[in-house]
Structures are given as structure tokens and as C-alpha cells.
Coordinates of C-alpha atoms and ligand atoms in Angstrom, one line a residue:
X1 CA 20.7 -23.4 -3.8
X2 CA 22.4 -21.0 -6.3
X3 CA 22.3 -17.3 -5.5
X4 CA 23.1 -14.3 -7.7
X5 CA 26.1 -12.1 -6.7
X6 CA 23.7 -9.4 -5.5
X7 CA 21.8 -11.9 -3.3
X8 CA 25.1 -13.0 -1.8
X9 CA 26.3 -9.4 -1.2
X10 CA 22.9 -8.3 0.2
X11 CA 22.9 -11.1 2.7
X12 CA 25.7 -9.3 4.5
X13 CA 24.1 -5.9 4.4
X14 CA 23.7 -4.5 7.9
X15 CA 20.6 -2.3 8.1
X16 CA 21.3 1.2 9.4
X17 CA 19.6 1.9 12.8
X18 CA 18.5 4.9 14.8
X19 CA 20.9 5.9 17.5
X20 CA 18.0 5.6 19.9
X21 CA 18.5 1.8 19.7
X22 CA 22.1 1.9 20.7
X23 CA 21.4 2.5 24.4
X24 CA 19.1 1.0 26.9
X25 CA 15.7 2.5 26.6
X26 CA 12.5 3.0 28.5
X27 CA 9.1 4.2 27.3
X28 CA 7.7 7.7 27.8
X29 CA 3.9 8.0 27.5
X30 CA 2.2 11.1 26.0
X31 CA -1.4 12.3 26.3
X32 CA -4.3 9.9 25.8
X33 CA -5.5 9.9 22.1
X34 CA -8.8 10.1 20.2
X35 CA -9.7 8.3 16.9
X36 CA -9.5 10.4 13.7
X37 CA -13.3 10.4 13.5
X38 CA -16.5 8.8 14.8
X39 CA -14.9 8.9 18.3
X40 CA -18.0 7.8 20.3
X41 CA -18.6 4.8 18.0
X42 CA -15.0 3.7 18.0
X43 CA -14.7 4.2 21.8
X44 CA -17.8 1.9 22.2
X45 CA -16.4 -0.7 19.9
X46 CA -12.9 -0.7 21.5
X47 CA -13.5 0.0 25.2
X48 CA -10.3 -1.8 26.3
X49 CA -7.8 -0.3 23.8
X50 CA -9.3 3.1 23.0
X51 CA -7.5 6.3 24.0
X52 CA -4.0 4.8 24.8
X53 CA -1.2 7.3 24.6
X54 CA 1.6 7.6 21.9
X55 CA 4.8 6.2 23.4
X56 CA 8.3 7.3 22.7
X57 CA 11.6 5.6 23.5
X58 CA 14.0 7.5 25.7
X59 CA 17.3 6.5 27.2
X60 CA 16.8 4.4 30.3
X61 CA 18.4 2.0 32.7
X62 CA 19.6 -1.4 31.7
X63 CA 16.8 -3.9 32.6
X64 CA 16.3 -7.6 32.7
X65 CA 13.5 -8.7 30.5
X66 CA 11.7 -12.0 31.2
X67 CA 11.6 -14.6 28.5
X68 CA 8.9 -14.1 25.9
X69 CA 7.5 -15.9 22.9
X70 CA 6.2 -14.0 19.9
X71 CA 4.3 -15.0 16.8
X72 CA 4.5 -13.0 13.6
X73 CA 2.1 -12.8 10.7
X74 CA 2.6 -11.3 7.2
X75 CA -0.7 -10.1 6.0
X76 CA -2.1 -8.8 2.6
X77 CA -0.2 -8.0 -0.5
X78 CA 3.6 -8.5 -0.6
X79 CA 5.8 -5.4 0.0
X80 CA 9.6 -5.2 -0.1
X81 CA 11.0 -5.3 3.4
X82 CA 8.7 -7.8 5.1
X83 CA 11.6 -10.2 5.7
X84 CA 13.5 -7.4 7.4
X85 CA 10.7 -6.7 9.8
X86 CA 11.1 -10.3 10.8
X87 CA 14.9 -10.1 11.1
X88 CA 14.6 -6.8 13.1
X89 CA 12.0 -8.4 15.4
X90 CA 14.1 -11.5 15.8
X91 CA 17.3 -9.6 16.6
X92 CA 15.4 -7.2 18.9
X93 CA 13.9 -10.2 20.8
X94 CA 17.2 -12.0 21.1
X95 CA 19.0 -8.8 22.3
X96 CA 16.3 -8.4 25.1
X97 CA 16.7 -12.0 26.2
X98 CA 18.6 -14.7 24.2
X99 CA 16.0 -17.2 25.4
X100 CA 13.2 -15.4 23.6
X101 CA 11.4 -17.3 20.8
X102 CA 9.8 -16.3 17.5
X103 CA 7.2 -18.3 15.6
X104 CA 5.9 -17.5 12.1
X105 CA 2.3 -18.2 11.2
X106 CA 2.3 -19.8 7.7
X107 CA 0.0 -18.2 5.1
X108 CA -1.1 -15.0 6.9
X109 CA -3.9 -14.5 9.4
X110 CA -5.6 -17.6 7.9
X111 CA -2.6 -19.6 8.9
X112 CA -2.9 -18.5 12.5
X113 CA -6.6 -19.4 12.6
X114 CA -5.7 -22.8 11.1
X115 CA -2.8 -23.3 13.5
X116 CA -0.1 -23.5 10.8
X117 CA 3.2 -22.3 12.1
X118 CA 7.0 -22.8 12.2
X119 CA 9.6 -21.7 14.6
X120 CA 11.8 -19.0 13.1
X121 CA 15.3 -19.9 14.0
X122 CA 18.5 -17.9 13.4
X123 CA 19.3 -20.2 10.4
X124 CA 16.0 -19.5 8.8
X125 CA 16.0 -15.7 9.5
X126 CA 19.6 -15.3 8.3
X127 CA 18.6 -16.9 4.9
X128 CA 16.0 -14.1 4.3
X129 CA 17.8 -11.0 5.5
X130 CA 17.5 -8.1 3.1
X131 CA 15.5 -10.1 0.6
X132 CA 12.3 -9.2 -1.1
X133 CA 9.0 -11.2 -0.9
X134 CA 7.0 -12.7 1.9
X135 CA 8.0 -16.3 1.1
X136 CA 9.6 -16.9 4.5
X137 CA 6.1 -17.7 5.9
X138 CA 3.7 -16.5 3.2
X139 CA 0.6 -14.2 3.5
X140 CA -3.1 -14.1 2.9
X141 CA -6.0 -11.6 3.2
X142 CA -8.2 -13.5 5.7
X143 CA -10.3 -11.0 7.7
X144 CA -10.3 -11.8 11.4
X145 CA -13.9 -11.0 12.5
X146 CA -15.6 -14.0 14.1
X147 CA -15.4 -15.2 17.7
X148 CA -14.5 -18.6 16.4
X149 CA -11.5 -17.2 14.6
X150 CA -10.4 -15.2 17.7
X151 CA -10.7 -18.2 20.0
X152 CA -8.8 -20.3 17.6
X153 CA -6.0 -17.7 17.7
X154 CA -6.1 -17.8 21.5
X155 CA -5.9 -21.6 21.5
X156 CA -2.7 -21.6 19.3
X157 CA -1.1 -18.9 21.4
X158 CA -1.7 -20.9 24.6
X159 CA -0.5 -24.1 23.0
X160 CA 2.8 -22.4 21.9
X161 CA 3.1 -20.2 25.0
X162 CA 2.9 -17.1 22.8
X163 CA 2.8 -13.8 24.7
X164 CA 2.4 -11.5 21.7
X165 CA 1.5 -11.4 18.0
X166 CA 3.0 -9.0 15.4
X167 CA 0.8 -8.4 12.4
X168 CA 2.6 -6.9 9.4
X169 CA 0.1 -5.4 7.1
X170 CA -1.8 -2.5 5.5
X171 CA -4.9 -0.7 6.7
X172 CA -7.1 -3.7 6.7
X173 CA -4.6 -6.0 8.4
X174 CA -3.8 -3.4 11.1
X175 CA -7.6 -3.1 11.6
X176 CA -7.4 -6.9 12.2
X177 CA -4.6 -6.2 14.7
X178 CA -6.7 -3.7 16.6
X179 CA -9.8 -6.0 16.7
X180 CA -7.7 -8.8 17.9
X181 CA -5.9 -6.7 20.6
X182 CA -9.3 -5.6 21.9
X183 CA -10.7 -9.1 22.1
X184 CA -7.6 -10.5 23.8
X185 CA -7.8 -7.7 26.4
X186 CA -11.5 -8.2 26.9
X187 CA -10.9 -11.9 27.5
X188 CA -8.0 -11.2 29.8
X189 CA -5.7 -13.5 27.8
X190 CA -2.6 -11.4 28.4
X191 CA -1.7 -11.8 24.7
X192 CA -0.4 -8.6 23.2
X193 CA -0.9 -7.5 19.6
X194 CA 1.4 -5.1 17.7
X195 CA 1.0 -4.0 14.0
X196 CA 3.6 -2.8 11.5
X197 CA 2.7 -0.4 8.6
X198 CA 3.1 -2.3 5.3
X199 CA 1.8 -1.6 1.8
X200 CA 3.4 -0.5 -1.4
X201 CA 0.3 1.7 -1.9
X202 CA 1.7 4.3 0.5
X203 CA -1.8 5.0 1.9
X204 CA -1.2 3.9 5.4
X205 CA 0.3 7.2 6.6
X206 CA -0.8 10.1 8.8
X207 CA 0.6 12.5 11.3
X208 CA 2.3 9.7 13.3
X209 CA 3.2 7.3 10.5
X210 CA 5.3 8.9 7.8
X211 CA 5.1 6.2 5.2
X212 CA 4.3 2.5 4.9
X213 CA 7.2 0.2 4.0
X214 CA 7.5 -1.1 0.5
X215 CA 6.3 2.1 -1.2
X216 CA 9.9 3.3 -1.6
X217 CA 11.2 0.2 -3.4
X218 CA 8.1 -0.4 -5.5
X219 CA 8.0 3.2 -6.8
X220 CA 11.7 3.0 -7.6
X221 CA 11.2 -0.2 -9.6
X222 CA 8.3 1.2 -11.5
X223 CA 10.1 4.5 -12.1
X224 CA 13.0 2.6 -13.6
X225 CA 10.7 0.9 -16.0
X226 CA 8.9 4.1 -16.9
X227 CA 12.2 5.8 -17.5
X228 CA 13.2 3.0 -19.8
X229 CA 9.9 3.2 -21.7
X230 CA 10.3 7.0 -22.0
X231 CA 13.8 6.6 -23.5
X232 CA 12.3 4.0 -25.9
X233 CA 9.5 6.4 -26.8
X234 CA 11.9 9.3 -27.3
X235 CA 14.1 7.1 -29.5
X236 CA 11.5 5.5 -31.8
X237 CA 9.1 8.5 -31.6
X238 CA 6.1 6.4 -32.6
X239 CA 4.2 5.1 -29.6
X240 CA 2.1 6.5 -26.8
X241 CA 2.6 4.3 -23.7
X242 CA -0.4 4.1 -21.3
X243 CA 1.0 2.9 -18.0
X244 CA -1.3 1.8 -15.2
X245 CA 0.3 1.7 -11.8
X246 CA -0.8 -0.3 -8.7
X247 CA -1.9 1.4 -5.6
X248 CA -5.5 0.3 -5.2
X249 CA -7.5 3.5 -4.2
X250 CA -4.9 6.2 -3.6
X251 CA -2.6 7.6 -6.3
X252 CA 0.5 7.9 -4.2
X253 CA 2.5 5.5 -6.4
X254 CA 1.5 7.2 -9.6
X255 CA 2.4 10.6 -8.1
X256 CA 5.7 9.4 -6.8
X257 CA 6.6 7.8 -10.1
X258 CA 5.6 11.0 -11.9
X259 CA 7.9 13.0 -9.6
X260 CA 10.7 10.5 -10.4
X261 CA 10.3 10.2 -14.1
X262 CA 8.4 13.4 -15.3
X263 CA 6.0 11.8 -17.9
X264 CA 3.9 13.8 -20.3
X265 CA 0.6 13.0 -18.6
X266 CA -0.2 12.0 -15.1
X267 CA -3.7 11.3 -13.9
X268 CA -4.3 11.6 -10.2
X269 CA -7.6 10.0 -9.1
X270 CA -8.1 12.3 -6.2
X271 CA -7.9 15.3 -8.5
X272 CA -10.4 13.7 -10.9
X273 CA -12.8 13.3 -8.0
X274 CA -12.2 16.8 -6.6
X275 CA -12.9 18.3 -10.0
X276 CA -16.0 16.0 -10.5
X277 CA -14.6 14.9 -13.8
X278 CA -16.4 12.3 -15.9
X279 CA -14.5 9.6 -17.9
X280 CA -15.1 11.7 -21.0
X281 CA -13.4 14.7 -19.3
X282 CA -10.4 12.5 -18.5
X283 CA -10.3 11.3 -22.1
X284 CA -10.6 14.9 -23.4
X285 CA -7.7 16.1 -21.2
X286 CA -5.5 13.3 -22.5
X287 CA -6.5 13.9 -26.1
X288 CA -5.8 17.6 -25.9
X289 CA -2.1 16.9 -24.9
X290 CA -1.8 14.3 -27.6
X291 CA -3.1 16.8 -30.2
X292 CA -0.7 19.5 -29.0
X293 CA 2.2 17.2 -29.1
X294 CA 1.2 15.9 -32.6
X295 CA 1.1 19.6 -33.8
X296 CA 4.7 19.9 -32.7
X297 CA 5.6 16.7 -34.6
X298 CA 5.7 14.5 -31.5
X299 CA 3.4 11.4 -31.9
X300 CA 4.7 9.7 -28.8
X301 CA 4.7 10.1 -25.0
X302 CA 3.8 8.6 -21.7
X303 CA 0.6 8.6 -19.6
X304 CA 0.6 7.4 -16.0
X305 CA -2.8 6.1 -14.7
X306 CA -3.5 5.1 -11.1
X307 CA -5.2 1.7 -10.9
X308 CA -8.0 3.0 -8.7
X309 CA -9.0 5.7 -11.2
X310 CA -12.4 4.3 -12.0
X311 CA -13.5 4.4 -8.4
X312 CA -12.9 8.1 -8.2
X313 CA -15.1 9.1 -11.2
X314 CA -18.4 10.0 -9.4
X315 CA -20.7 7.9 -11.7
X316 CA -18.5 4.9 -11.4
X317 CA -17.9 5.2 -7.7
X318 CA -21.7 5.2 -7.4
X319 CA -22.0 2.2 -9.6
X320 CA -19.2 0.3 -7.7
X321 CA -20.9 1.0 -4.4
X322 CA -24.2 -0.3 -5.8
X323 CA -22.4 -3.4 -7.1
X324 CA -20.6 -3.9 -3.8
X325 CA -24.0 -3.9 -2.0
X326 CA -25.7 -6.0 -4.6
X327 CA -22.9 -8.6 -4.7
X328 CA -22.1 -8.9 -1.0
X329 CA -22.7 -12.5 -0.1
X330 CA -25.1 -12.8 -3.0
X331 CA -25.3 -16.6 -3.6
X332 CA -28.0 -16.2 -6.3
X333 CA -25.5 -14.2 -8.4
X334 CA -22.6 -16.5 -7.7
X335 CA -24.7 -19.5 -8.7
X336 CA -25.4 -18.2 -12.2
X337 CA -23.4 -20.3 -14.6
X338 CA -22.4 -17.9 -17.4
X339 CA -21.1 -14.4 -17.6
X340 CA -24.0 -13.4 -19.9
X341 CA -26.5 -14.5 -17.2
X342 CA -24.6 -12.6 -14.6
X343 CA -24.6 -9.5 -16.8
X344 CA -28.4 -9.8 -17.3
X345 CA -28.9 -10.3 -13.5
X346 CA -26.9 -7.1 -12.8
X347 CA -28.7 -5.1 -15.4
X348 CA -32.0 -6.2 -13.9
X349 CA -31.0 -5.2 -10.4
X350 CA -29.4 -1.7 -11.0
X351 CA -31.2 1.6 -10.8
X352 CA -31.5 3.6 -14.0
X353 CA -28.6 5.9 -13.4
X354 CA -26.2 3.0 -12.5
X355 CA -27.5 1.1 -15.4
X356 CA -26.5 3.8 -17.9
X357 CA -23.0 3.9 -16.4
X358 CA -22.8 0.1 -16.5
X359 CA -23.9 0.0 -20.1
X360 CA -21.4 2.7 -21.2
X361 CA -18.5 0.4 -20.4
X362 CA -17.0 -2.2 -22.8
X363 CA -18.4 -5.6 -21.8
X364 CA -15.0 -6.9 -20.7
X365 CA -14.4 -3.9 -18.3
X366 CA -18.0 -4.1 -17.0
X367 CA -17.4 -7.8 -16.2
X368 CA -14.2 -6.9 -14.4
X369 CA -16.2 -4.6 -12.1
X370 CA -18.4 -7.5 -11.0
X371 CA -15.5 -9.8 -10.1
X372 CA -15.4 -11.2 -6.6
X373 CA -14.5 -8.7 -3.8
X374 CA -11.5 -9.4 -1.6
X375 CA -12.3 -10.6 2.0
X376 CA -12.3 -7.0 3.2
X377 CA -15.0 -6.1 0.6
X378 CA -12.6 -4.2 -1.7
X379 CA -13.1 -4.3 -5.4
X380 CA -10.0 -5.9 -7.0
X381 CA -8.9 -2.9 -9.0
X382 CA -5.7 -4.6 -10.1
X383 CA -7.9 -6.7 -12.4
X384 CA -9.6 -3.7 -14.1
X385 CA -7.7 -2.8 -17.3
X386 CA -8.2 1.0 -17.2
X387 CA -5.2 1.6 -19.4
X388 CA -6.9 -0.4 -22.2
X389 CA -10.2 1.4 -21.6
X390 CA -8.5 4.7 -21.9
X391 CA -6.6 3.8 -25.0
X392 CA -9.9 2.7 -26.7
X393 CA -11.7 5.9 -25.7
X394 CA -8.8 8.2 -26.5
X395 CA -8.5 6.5 -30.0
X396 CA -12.2 7.0 -30.6
X397 CA -12.0 10.7 -29.6
X398 CA -8.9 11.3 -31.7
X399 CA -10.6 9.7 -34.7
X400 CA -13.6 12.1 -34.3
X401 CA -11.3 15.1 -34.0
X402 CA -9.3 14.0 -37.0
X403 CA -12.6 13.9 -39.0
X404 CA -13.3 17.4 -37.8
X405 CA -9.7 18.4 -39.0
X406 CA -8.6 19.3 -35.4
X407 CA -6.1 16.5 -35.1
X408 CA -3.5 15.6 -37.8
X409 CA -1.2 13.2 -36.0
X410 CA -0.9 9.4 -35.8
X411 CA -1.9 7.5 -32.6
X412 CA -0.4 4.1 -31.8
X413 CA -0.7 3.2 -28.1
X414 CA 0.8 0.4 -26.0
X415 CA -0.8 -0.6 -22.6
X416 CA 1.3 -1.5 -19.6
X417 CA 0.4 -2.5 -16.0
X418 CA 3.1 -2.3 -13.4
X419 CA 2.2 -3.8 -10.0
X420 CA 3.4 -7.3 -9.2
X421 CA 6.8 -6.4 -10.8
X422 CA 7.6 -4.2 -7.8
X423 CA 6.0 -5.9 -4.8
X424 CA 8.8 -8.4 -4.2
X425 CA 11.9 -6.5 -5.4
X426 CA 15.0 -6.7 -3.2
X427 CA 14.2 -3.8 -0.7
X428 CA 16.0 -0.5 -1.3
X429 CA 18.4 0.6 1.4
X430 CA 15.6 2.8 2.7
X431 CA 13.1 -0.1 3.0
X432 CA 15.7 -2.5 4.3
X433 CA 16.7 -0.1 7.1
X434 CA 13.1 1.1 7.8
X435 CA 11.7 -2.3 8.1
X436 CA 14.5 -3.6 10.3
X437 CA 13.8 -0.7 12.6
X438 CA 10.0 -1.4 12.6
X439 CA 10.7 -5.0 13.6
X440 CA 13.1 -3.9 16.3
X441 CA 10.6 -1.3 17.6
X442 CA 7.9 -4.0 17.8
X443 CA 10.2 -6.1 20.0
X444 CA 10.5 -3.2 22.4
X445 CA 6.8 -2.4 22.5
X446 CA 6.1 -6.0 23.3
X447 CA 8.8 -6.2 26.0
X448 CA 7.3 -3.1 27.6
X449 CA 3.8 -4.6 27.7
X450 CA 2.1 -2.7 24.9
X451 CA -0.9 -4.0 23.0
X452 CA -3.1 -2.5 20.3
X453 CA -0.2 -0.4 19.1
X454 CA 1.6 0.0 15.7
X455 CA 5.3 0.3 15.5
X456 CA 6.3 3.6 13.8
X457 CA 9.6 5.2 12.9
X458 CA 9.6 9.0 12.3
X459 CA 12.0 11.6 10.9
X460 CA 12.5 9.4 7.9
X461 CA 13.7 12.2 5.6
X462 CA 16.9 12.4 7.7
X463 CA 19.7 9.8 7.8
X464 CA 18.7 6.6 9.6
X465 CA 20.8 7.4 12.6
X466 CA 18.4 10.3 13.4
X467 CA 15.2 8.3 13.0
X468 CA 12.8 8.3 15.9
X469 CA 11.0 5.0 16.8
X470 CA 7.5 5.4 18.5
X471 CA 4.5 3.3 19.4
X472 CA 1.1 4.5 18.0
X473 CA -2.2 3.3 19.5
X474 CA -4.2 1.8 16.5
X475 CA -7.6 3.1 17.6
X476 CA -6.2 6.6 17.0
X477 CA -6.1 5.9 13.3
X478 CA -9.7 4.5 13.0
X479 CA -13.0 5.7 11.6
X480 CA -16.3 4.0 10.5
X481 CA -16.7 3.1 6.8
X482 CA -19.2 1.1 4.7
X483 CA -17.7 -2.4 3.9
X484 CA -19.5 -5.4 2.4
X485 CA -22.7 -3.4 2.8
X486 CA -22.1 -2.8 6.6
X487 CA -20.7 0.0 8.7
X488 CA -17.4 -1.2 10.1
X489 CA -14.5 0.3 12.1
X490 CA -11.4 0.6 9.9
X491 CA -8.1 2.5 9.7
X492 CA -8.6 5.6 7.6
X493 CA -6.8 5.4 4.3
X494 CA -4.6 8.4 3.3
X495 CA -5.5 9.6 -0.2
X496 CA -3.3 12.0 -2.1
X497 CA -3.8 15.5 -0.6
X498 CA -4.1 18.0 -3.3
X499 CA -2.9 20.8 -1.0
X500 CA 0.3 19.0 -0.1
X501 CA 3.7 19.6 -1.6
X502 CA 4.0 16.4 -3.7
X503 CA 0.9 17.2 -5.7
X504 CA 1.7 20.9 -5.9
X505 CA 5.0 20.1 -7.4
X506 CA 3.3 18.0 -10.1
X507 CA 0.7 20.7 -10.7
X508 CA 3.4 23.4 -11.1
X509 CA 5.5 21.4 -13.6
X510 CA 3.1 19.2 -15.5
X511 CA 2.5 21.7 -18.4
X512 CA 6.2 21.7 -19.2
X513 CA 6.4 17.9 -18.8
X514 CA 3.5 17.5 -21.2
X515 CA 5.1 19.6 -24.0
X516 CA 8.7 18.7 -23.6
X517 CA 10.2 15.3 -23.6
X518 CA 13.6 16.6 -22.7
X519 CA 12.2 16.8 -19.2
X520 CA 11.9 13.0 -19.0
X521 CA 14.0 11.6 -16.2
X522 CA 15.6 8.2 -16.4
X523 CA 16.0 7.1 -12.8
X524 CA 17.7 3.7 -13.6
X525 CA 17.7 0.7 -11.4
X526 CA 17.8 0.8 -7.6
X527 CA 21.4 1.0 -6.4
X528 CA 22.2 -1.0 -3.3
X529 CA 25.9 -0.1 -2.9
X530 CA 27.6 3.2 -3.5
X531 CA 27.4 6.8 -2.5
X532 CA 24.6 7.7 -0.1
X533 CA 23.0 10.2 -2.4
X534 CA 22.5 7.4 -5.0
X535 CA 21.6 4.6 -2.6
X536 CA 19.9 5.9 0.5
X537 CA 17.5 8.6 -0.9
X538 CA 13.9 8.3 0.3
X539 CA 11.0 9.0 -2.1
X540 CA 10.4 12.5 -3.4
X541 CA 7.0 12.3 -1.7
X542 CA 8.6 11.9 1.7
X543 CA 11.2 14.7 1.0
X544 CA 8.6 17.2 -0.3
X545 CA 6.3 16.4 2.6
X546 CA 9.1 17.3 4.9
X547 CA 9.8 20.6 3.1
X548 CA 13.0 19.3 1.4
X549 CA 14.1 20.0 -2.2
X550 CA 13.9 17.4 -4.9
Ligands
FBP1 P1 -1.9 -4.4 0.5 O1 -2.7 -3.1 0.8 O2 -2.4 -5.6 1.2 O3 -0.4 -4.2 0.8 O4 -1.9 -4.7 -1.1 C1 -1.7 -3.7 -2.0 C2 -1.9 -4.2 -3.4 O5 -0.6 -4.5 -4.0 C3 -2.7 -3.2 -4.3 O6 -1.8 -2.2 -4.8 C4 -3.3 -4.1 -5.3 O7 -4.5 -3.5 -5.8 C5 -3.6 -5.3 -4.5 O8 -2.7 -5.4 -3.5 C6 -3.6 -6.6 -5.4 O9 -4.0 -7.6 -4.6 P2 -3.7 -9.1 -4.9 O10 -2.3 -9.4 -4.5 O11 -4.6 -9.9 -4.1 O12 -3.8 -9.3 -6.4

């Protein structure tokens, strides 16, 4: 197979590691923990894994570790660095005991249930070091929730002699990990389960997990593209670019890309919700900036839009909730043969308020809202073309204002959606290093008998040598939420906090960025080799959250 020069060079990259891994270690246990909310309910649902302590790695005596066999699963959407979790896990296991074995389940949690697996040998792992994608074993979004599924997982573990499973995933997948760990303990199987925080969305973070992997690389890829578009806009001076960015619910990606590229307009869903804005308010805000810029002779610019925006506008979030409840396992709806019949069915089932909101949407967008939910009950926001909706509404508003003599400019807009472009990029040095350490940490948690834990690495705004690996009990991150029309235990998603430094930085600077395109930043492509200040910088979000300058 032919490889690019960068692929060849990257294969030899040695991820930087925390010094903590250079010595023999032992675990130090902290106090017992509580879940972030709904403590009694979570405790009752997870009696075997609730309340475990956070664990730290401290220097210890050299030990002999018995042979173990581990199975790894990549779960959910792709995120740069997944392959390095596997290489870190593989190397960690082999360092503990060269006889240790690693299996990969093919095609995500669904592959484990269906007993599809492959042994991950050195040859296979070496071919994927520092590469993007999840193609080494693939992924899916199967939700593990039935006893039949759990027992099928136990069967395959017994068949392969697997002592522990590592689930690499986002909030839903690590909820899977927690549920599985609980079941395995309850059934006294001895099989351990460890999770790893993955998602480009950046919303799997909290006091003990500083960021999810993939966020760094994905934001850098999108910011490069935004920067290129901004230079094009500033050169031709004739287009407004409406750029929707992935990230499902939370606007972390949009915020980070704004900090990196300084666009004219940045919409943050969490702010829209906090200010109880309607869609018309959002449109008015955009139109106001377009009008001001037009008055200064600038009929061009950039608008960043988080893909989850619509869910944060109160009327739409209500509508989506009603649709979620209406469409959950609704065979009658699914059996309707045409889109028109489905639309009529929905119109006939919604209450008056939701119906007004539903009718206010262009038919195409309304249809996108009724598309099938993912197996975890999430609406598939990546399929909702909010950028086109906003262009249409802003154009209408500007036409009205032109008729009133308020607006004298010209408006030509181009829609963009950046999501899949960044999910499988070659991981940045940060993600390559971070994920390798997460895999390595997982091997140590397993060797020390832990289950129902997530691997975490802290102090990430410092050089990798100073990073601090820890183990975080997953029940600590959980609360109860409404999913598929039912109350379920899930890991709490971290939305953008409007009081935190990253948003405050945007808030302080956005007026100037709106008016002045000389504040555009052109981040350029990710650099993999070169000076550390060019190659190893973490995201602005991480730096600001740690009180650093950007
Ligand atoms: P994960 O949370 O599973 O990592 O997925 C994140 C994400 O990339 C979202 O940003 C996006 O909305 C969604 O996946 C798209 O899902 P799909 O890959 O199924 O189209």
C-alpha cells in the first residue's frame, strides 16, 4: 500500500508521555465519591460500582503482573486519536507482561454483542500508530441495555479469556461502560470495564476530565478552513459565509474555532438559551452586524453557527422534546409511506404551541427534525441544515429592512458545514500524546483491578511530561435524564459555561471582531513537526480554562 510522506513520517512519531509512567507505580485511593446529581437514584441503580474513589498513580515498587487479556471497543463518532488509545493500551499491556493479549471488537459495541473480534497484534497496531480514523476495528452506536446483550458480552469474554474491556467513547458510550461494569460485578464475572473520554464535541469534561480527545485536532482542522474562508472573503469582499460546525448539543467547537479564527459573528447556543432568544432574535442580531458592516462598505464576513443551535431555542427545544416522545418506537409513524403523510401525522399529534413552531419552519428543515433518532434517543443534529435556514431568514429580514431604507448593502451568502472533515484527521501532537497516555493509563487501571472507571489525564495545559494520569469512577459523572421518552442514568454533558474564561474572552472581543476584519486570524494547517509553540499547543479553551494567556 502506498503512503504519503507525512504518513510515513508520522508512523515513527513517539508520543510524549508523563514522567509518572517512567517509574514503577502503585495506586493511591482518595475519598469515596458521589454522582453529580440524583445521588439516591444513581446509587440504587449502581449498587456495586457507586461511590468508588478517584485513584492516582504514585511511584511504587516493581511488581510482577499476572497475564491478562483485554478487549477494546471504539464507540460512537470517530475522533482523531482513537488508534493511539489502542497503541498506548497495547504498549502498556505488553510492558506489564509481554504475554498479555489485546483483542479488538469489530464494529463497536454491536460487534461485541455479535462476537465479531480480531486479535490486535504488534504488526496490526504498528500500522495504525498516530493515524486518524477508527478503521483499525470500526465503531457503531449500539446502546448496551438488555440482559441479552450483557450476557452475550459475558459469553464472548469467557470464550476469549478476556479479563477486561476498554470502551473508548463519549458520554453515551461511557454510560454503556458504567452499565456494563455494574452488571459484570453484580454477576460476579470478574470482568473489568474501563472507559476513555472520546468525542470531538468536547462536552465530556468536568472537574476530573479536562477535555475529551479529538476536540483539539477537529477544532484545528475547522479553524484552518475557517481561516482560509476568511482570507477569501477579505480578498473578494463579496460573500457572507455561514459556517455550521459539528458538536451536537454543546457549542465548544464553535467557541474554540472562534477563539482561533476571530470571525465577525459567533453564535453560542448556550447563550441563546440563557437569554431566552427566539430564532427571530438570532436573525436580528446577525442582520444588525451585516447592516453595520455594509454601512462601512463591507458586504462580506463570516458567521459561525453551532450545529445544535435549534435545540437551544426554547420553542424548538420544546418541539423537539415533543417529537422525541411522539416518535420513540412509533411504528405507526415509521410505517407511513410518504413524507407528506408523515408531516400530516405529526401535525395531527402536536399540541397547538408546538404546531405553530413546527409550521414556522421551511418544510425541508421540519422534515429534518423528524428524522430517526440515534440509538441513544438523540436527534441527529448533523442532518439539520441550520446554516441554510439562517441564510434564508436573514435574507428575508434584510430585504424588509432594505424596503424600509435601513439597509443599503448587498447580501450574497454561502453555506458551509464542517464536521466529518475533522473527525478522522491525523491527530495533532496534543491528541496523539494525550490518547496514547489514556490507553496507557487504562492498562494500569486494569492491572490494578479497577472496574467502572474512566482513564483520565490531568494538567493538560502543561507540557506532556507534567501530565497526571488518574482513574475516575464513572458513577461520579452521572445524573438522570429523559431519553427516548424514559428517565435514564447518563453521564452529564458539559455545555459551554457562560461564566468561564473561554466564553468571557469571546464576549469581550466579539464587538471588535464584528466590525473589523483585520482581526481575522488565519491559523493554517496543523503542524506535526517543528517548534513546540507551533506543534504542541493545546486548544485556547484549555489554556483559558487553566488561567493561561492566549
Ligand atoms: P460522539 O459524541 O459519538 O463522539 O459523536 C459526535 C458527533 O461527531 C457529533 O458532533 C455529530 O452530531 C454526530 O457525531 C454525528 O453522528 P454520525 O457520525 O452518526 O453522523
